[in-house]
Amino acid sequence: MQTALRKKVLAELKQIPEQDLESLLELIRQFRNQRQKAQNKKSGISDFSGCWKDMPEEDFLDFLNEIAQRRRFAFSRRRYGEADAG
């Protein structure tokens, strides 16, 4: 079953001159590729959701503290231009 919007799009496609169809086809392919890349990017991030749910709370808190310390160290080095040297 075709939606009303799909019918409108198909009707518009019939109005496009033959010599412009190759350009339109390329545009459609670019659009689909961009959407596919966006979906892949989203799914890549969500692959990690819940990965720490079984970690004991004490280990998780240690983990968070270590990350905070590493960030403070990294950003303190940047503040003084040390990170730019590498």
Short mmCIF file of N, CA and C in Angstrom, two decimals:
data_model
loop_
_atom_site.label_atom_id
_atom_site.label_comp_id
_atom_site.label_asym_id
_atom_site.label_seq_id
_atom_site.Cartn_x
_atom_site.Cartn_y
_atom_site.Cartn_z
N MET A 1 0.84 -1.19 0.00
CA MET A 1 0.00 0.00 0.00
C MET A 1 0.89 1.25 0.00
N GLN A 2 0.59 2.17 -0.85
CA GLN A 2 1.36 3.40 -0.96
C GLN A 2 0.72 4.50 -0.11
N THR A 3 1.58 5.24 0.59
CA THR A 3 1.07 6.37 1.35
C THR A 3 0.80 7.53 0.40
N ALA A 4 0.06 8.49 0.89
CA ALA A 4 -0.26 9.67 0.08
C ALA A 4 1.02 10.43 -0.28
N LEU A 5 1.94 10.51 0.66
CA LEU A 5 3.19 11.22 0.40
C LEU A 5 4.01 10.50 -0.68
N ARG A 6 4.06 9.18 -0.59
CA ARG A 6 4.80 8.41 -1.61
C ARG A 6 4.17 8.61 -2.99
N LYS A 7 2.86 8.67 -3.05
CA LYS A 7 2.18 8.90 -4.32
C LYS A 7 2.54 10.27 -4.89
N LYS A 8 2.63 11.27 -4.01
CA LYS A 8 3.00 12.61 -4.46
C LYS A 8 4.43 12.62 -5.00
N VAL A 9 5.32 11.94 -4.31
CA VAL A 9 6.72 11.89 -4.75
C VAL A 9 6.81 11.21 -6.11
N LEU A 10 6.13 10.09 -6.26
CA LEU A 10 6.15 9.38 -7.53
C LEU A 10 5.55 10.20 -8.67
N ALA A 11 4.51 10.96 -8.35
CA ALA A 11 3.92 11.83 -9.36
C ALA A 11 4.91 12.91 -9.79
N GLU A 12 5.64 13.45 -8.84
CA GLU A 12 6.66 14.46 -9.16
C GLU A 12 7.79 13.85 -9.99
N LEU A 13 8.17 12.62 -9.68
CA LEU A 13 9.23 11.95 -10.43
C LEU A 13 8.86 11.80 -11.90
N LYS A 14 7.60 11.55 -12.16
CA LYS A 14 7.15 11.39 -13.55
C LYS A 14 7.28 12.68 -14.34
N GLN A 15 7.34 13.82 -13.65
CA GLN A 15 7.44 15.12 -14.30
C GLN A 15 8.89 15.50 -14.65
N ILE A 16 9.86 14.76 -14.14
CA ILE A 16 11.27 15.11 -14.35
C ILE A 16 11.72 14.65 -15.72
N PRO A 17 12.39 15.52 -16.47
CA PRO A 17 12.86 15.15 -17.82
C PRO A 17 13.88 14.02 -17.75
N GLU A 18 13.89 13.20 -18.75
CA GLU A 18 14.77 12.03 -18.82
C GLU A 18 16.24 12.40 -18.61
N GLN A 19 16.67 13.52 -19.18
CA GLN A 19 18.08 13.90 -19.08
C GLN A 19 18.50 14.28 -17.65
N ASP A 20 17.54 14.54 -16.76
CA ASP A 20 17.85 14.90 -15.37
C ASP A 20 17.76 13.72 -14.41
N LEU A 21 17.33 12.57 -14.89
CA LEU A 21 17.11 11.43 -14.01
C LEU A 21 18.42 10.91 -13.39
N GLU A 22 19.53 10.94 -14.13
CA GLU A 22 20.81 10.46 -13.59
C GLU A 22 21.23 11.30 -12.38
N SER A 23 21.08 12.61 -12.48
CA SER A 23 21.41 13.50 -11.36
C SER A 23 20.51 13.24 -10.17
N LEU A 24 19.25 13.04 -10.45
CA LEU A 24 18.31 12.76 -9.37
C LEU A 24 18.64 11.44 -8.69
N LEU A 25 18.98 10.44 -9.49
CA LEU A 25 19.33 9.14 -8.92
C LEU A 25 20.54 9.27 -8.00
N GLU A 26 21.53 10.05 -8.40
CA GLU A 26 22.71 10.27 -7.56
C GLU A 26 22.34 10.98 -6.26
N LEU A 27 21.45 11.95 -6.35
CA LEU A 27 20.99 12.66 -5.16
C LEU A 27 20.28 11.72 -4.19
N ILE A 28 19.44 10.86 -4.72
CA ILE A 28 18.72 9.89 -3.89
C ILE A 28 19.70 8.94 -3.22
N ARG A 29 20.70 8.48 -3.95
CA ARG A 29 21.70 7.57 -3.38
C ARG A 29 22.51 8.26 -2.28
N GLN A 30 22.87 9.52 -2.48
CA GLN A 30 23.60 10.27 -1.45
C GLN A 30 22.75 10.41 -0.19
N PHE A 31 21.49 10.70 -0.38
CA PHE A 31 20.57 10.84 0.75
C PHE A 31 20.49 9.54 1.53
N ARG A 32 20.32 8.44 0.84
CA ARG A 32 20.23 7.13 1.51
C ARG A 32 21.52 6.78 2.22
N ASN A 33 22.67 7.08 1.60
CA ASN A 33 23.96 6.79 2.23
C ASN A 33 24.15 7.61 3.50
N GLN A 34 23.76 8.87 3.47
CA GLN A 34 23.88 9.71 4.66
C GLN A 34 23.00 9.19 5.79
N ARG A 35 21.81 8.77 5.45
CA ARG A 35 20.90 8.23 6.48
C ARG A 35 21.47 6.93 7.05
N GLN A 36 22.03 6.10 6.20
CA GLN A 36 22.61 4.84 6.65
C GLN A 36 23.79 5.09 7.58
N LYS A 37 24.64 6.05 7.22
CA LYS A 37 25.78 6.38 8.08
C LYS A 37 25.31 6.89 9.43
N ALA A 38 24.28 7.72 9.43
CA ALA A 38 23.74 8.26 10.68
C ALA A 38 23.18 7.13 11.55
N GLN A 39 22.50 6.19 10.94
CA GLN A 39 21.95 5.07 11.70
C GLN A 39 23.07 4.20 12.25
N ASN A 40 24.11 3.97 11.48
CA ASN A 40 25.23 3.17 11.94
C ASN A 40 25.94 3.84 13.11
N LYS A 41 26.05 5.15 13.04
CA LYS A 41 26.71 5.89 14.11
C LYS A 41 25.90 5.77 15.40
N LYS A 42 24.61 5.88 15.29
CA LYS A 42 23.75 5.76 16.47
C LYS A 42 23.84 4.37 17.06
N SER A 43 23.80 3.35 16.24
CA SER A 43 23.82 1.99 16.76
C SER A 43 25.18 1.66 17.36
N GLY A 44 26.26 2.26 16.85
CA GLY A 44 27.57 2.01 17.40
C GLY A 44 27.68 2.48 18.83
N ILE A 45 27.10 3.62 19.14
CA ILE A 45 27.14 4.15 20.49
C ILE A 45 26.28 3.30 21.42
N SER A 46 25.11 2.93 20.97
CA SER A 46 24.21 2.18 21.84
C SER A 46 24.69 0.76 22.09
N ASP A 47 25.68 0.30 21.33
CA ASP A 47 26.21 -1.04 21.59
C ASP A 47 26.81 -1.15 22.98
N PHE A 48 27.22 -0.02 23.55
CA PHE A 48 27.85 -0.03 24.87
C PHE A 48 26.87 0.19 26.01
N SER A 49 25.62 0.43 25.69
CA SER A 49 24.66 0.71 26.76
C SER A 49 24.51 -0.50 27.68
N GLY A 50 24.57 -0.24 28.97
CA GLY A 50 24.41 -1.29 29.97
C GLY A 50 25.64 -2.14 30.20
N CYS A 51 26.78 -1.76 29.62
CA CYS A 51 27.96 -2.63 29.75
C CYS A 51 28.52 -2.65 31.17
N TRP A 52 28.17 -1.67 32.01
CA TRP A 52 28.66 -1.66 33.38
C TRP A 52 27.60 -2.08 34.38
N LYS A 53 26.48 -2.55 33.93
CA LYS A 53 25.37 -2.83 34.85
C LYS A 53 25.70 -3.94 35.85
N ASP A 54 26.60 -4.85 35.50
CA ASP A 54 26.93 -5.95 36.41
C ASP A 54 28.16 -5.65 37.26
N MET A 55 28.76 -4.47 37.08
CA MET A 55 29.95 -4.10 37.84
C MET A 55 29.55 -3.75 39.27
N PRO A 56 30.26 -4.27 40.26
CA PRO A 56 29.95 -3.89 41.65
C PRO A 56 30.08 -2.38 41.83
N GLU A 57 29.26 -1.82 42.69
CA GLU A 57 29.21 -0.37 42.85
C GLU A 57 30.56 0.20 43.27
N GLU A 58 31.27 -0.49 44.13
CA GLU A 58 32.58 0.00 44.58
C GLU A 58 33.55 0.09 43.40
N ASP A 59 33.57 -0.92 42.55
CA ASP A 59 34.43 -0.89 41.37
C ASP A 59 34.02 0.22 40.41
N PHE A 60 32.72 0.42 40.27
CA PHE A 60 32.23 1.47 39.38
C PHE A 60 32.64 2.85 39.88
N LEU A 61 32.53 3.07 41.20
CA LEU A 61 32.93 4.35 41.77
C LEU A 61 34.43 4.58 41.61
N ASP A 62 35.23 3.51 41.79
CA ASP A 62 36.67 3.61 41.56
C ASP A 62 36.95 3.99 40.10
N PHE A 63 36.22 3.37 39.21
CA PHE A 63 36.36 3.64 37.79
C PHE A 63 36.05 5.11 37.49
N LEU A 64 34.95 5.63 38.03
CA LEU A 64 34.57 7.02 37.81
C LEU A 64 35.63 7.97 38.37
N ASN A 65 36.15 7.66 39.55
CA ASN A 65 37.18 8.50 40.15
C ASN A 65 38.45 8.51 39.30
N GLU A 66 38.83 7.37 38.77
CA GLU A 66 40.02 7.30 37.93
C GLU A 66 39.85 8.12 36.66
N ILE A 67 38.68 8.04 36.06
CA ILE A 67 38.41 8.83 34.85
C ILE A 67 38.49 10.33 35.18
N ALA A 68 37.91 10.72 36.31
CA ALA A 68 37.94 12.13 36.70
C ALA A 68 39.38 12.60 36.90
N GLN A 69 40.20 11.78 37.54
CA GLN A 69 41.61 12.15 37.75
C GLN A 69 42.35 12.27 36.42
N ARG A 70 42.12 11.32 35.53
CA ARG A 70 42.79 11.37 34.23
C ARG A 70 42.39 12.62 33.44
N ARG A 71 41.13 12.98 33.51
CA ARG A 71 40.66 14.18 32.81
C ARG A 71 41.28 15.43 33.40
N ARG A 72 41.32 15.51 34.74
CA ARG A 72 41.93 16.68 35.37
C ARG A 72 43.39 16.80 34.94
N PHE A 73 44.11 15.69 34.93
CA PHE A 73 45.51 15.70 34.54
C PHE A 73 45.66 16.13 33.07
N ALA A 74 44.87 15.54 32.20
CA ALA A 74 44.96 15.86 30.77
C ALA A 74 44.65 17.32 30.51
N PHE A 75 43.60 17.84 31.15
CA PHE A 75 43.23 19.23 30.90
C PHE A 75 44.17 20.21 31.58
N SER A 76 44.78 19.81 32.69
CA SER A 76 45.75 20.71 33.34
C SER A 76 46.98 20.84 32.46
N ARG A 77 47.37 19.78 31.77
CA ARG A 77 48.50 19.84 30.85
C ARG A 77 48.18 20.72 29.66
N ARG A 78 46.97 20.66 29.17
CA ARG A 78 46.58 21.49 28.03
C ARG A 78 46.61 22.96 28.39
N ARG A 79 46.21 23.25 29.60
CA ARG A 79 46.14 24.63 30.04
C ARG A 79 47.51 25.31 29.92
N TYR A 80 48.57 24.53 30.14
CA TYR A 80 49.92 25.08 30.09
C TYR A 80 50.64 24.76 28.78
N GLY A 81 49.91 24.22 27.79
CA GLY A 81 50.48 23.98 26.47
C GLY A 81 51.31 22.73 26.35
N GLU A 82 51.33 21.87 27.37
CA GLU A 82 52.16 20.68 27.31
C GLU A 82 51.61 19.64 26.36
N ALA A 83 50.30 19.58 26.19
CA ALA A 83 49.70 18.56 25.33
C ALA A 83 49.93 18.87 23.86
N ASP A 84 50.21 20.13 23.52
CA ASP A 84 50.42 20.50 22.12
C ASP A 84 51.78 20.06 21.59
N ALA A 85 52.68 19.66 22.46
CA ALA A 85 54.04 19.33 22.05
C ALA A 85 54.14 17.98 21.35
N GLY A 86 53.12 17.15 21.39
CA GLY A 86 53.24 15.80 20.85
C GLY A 86 52.67 15.68 19.54
#
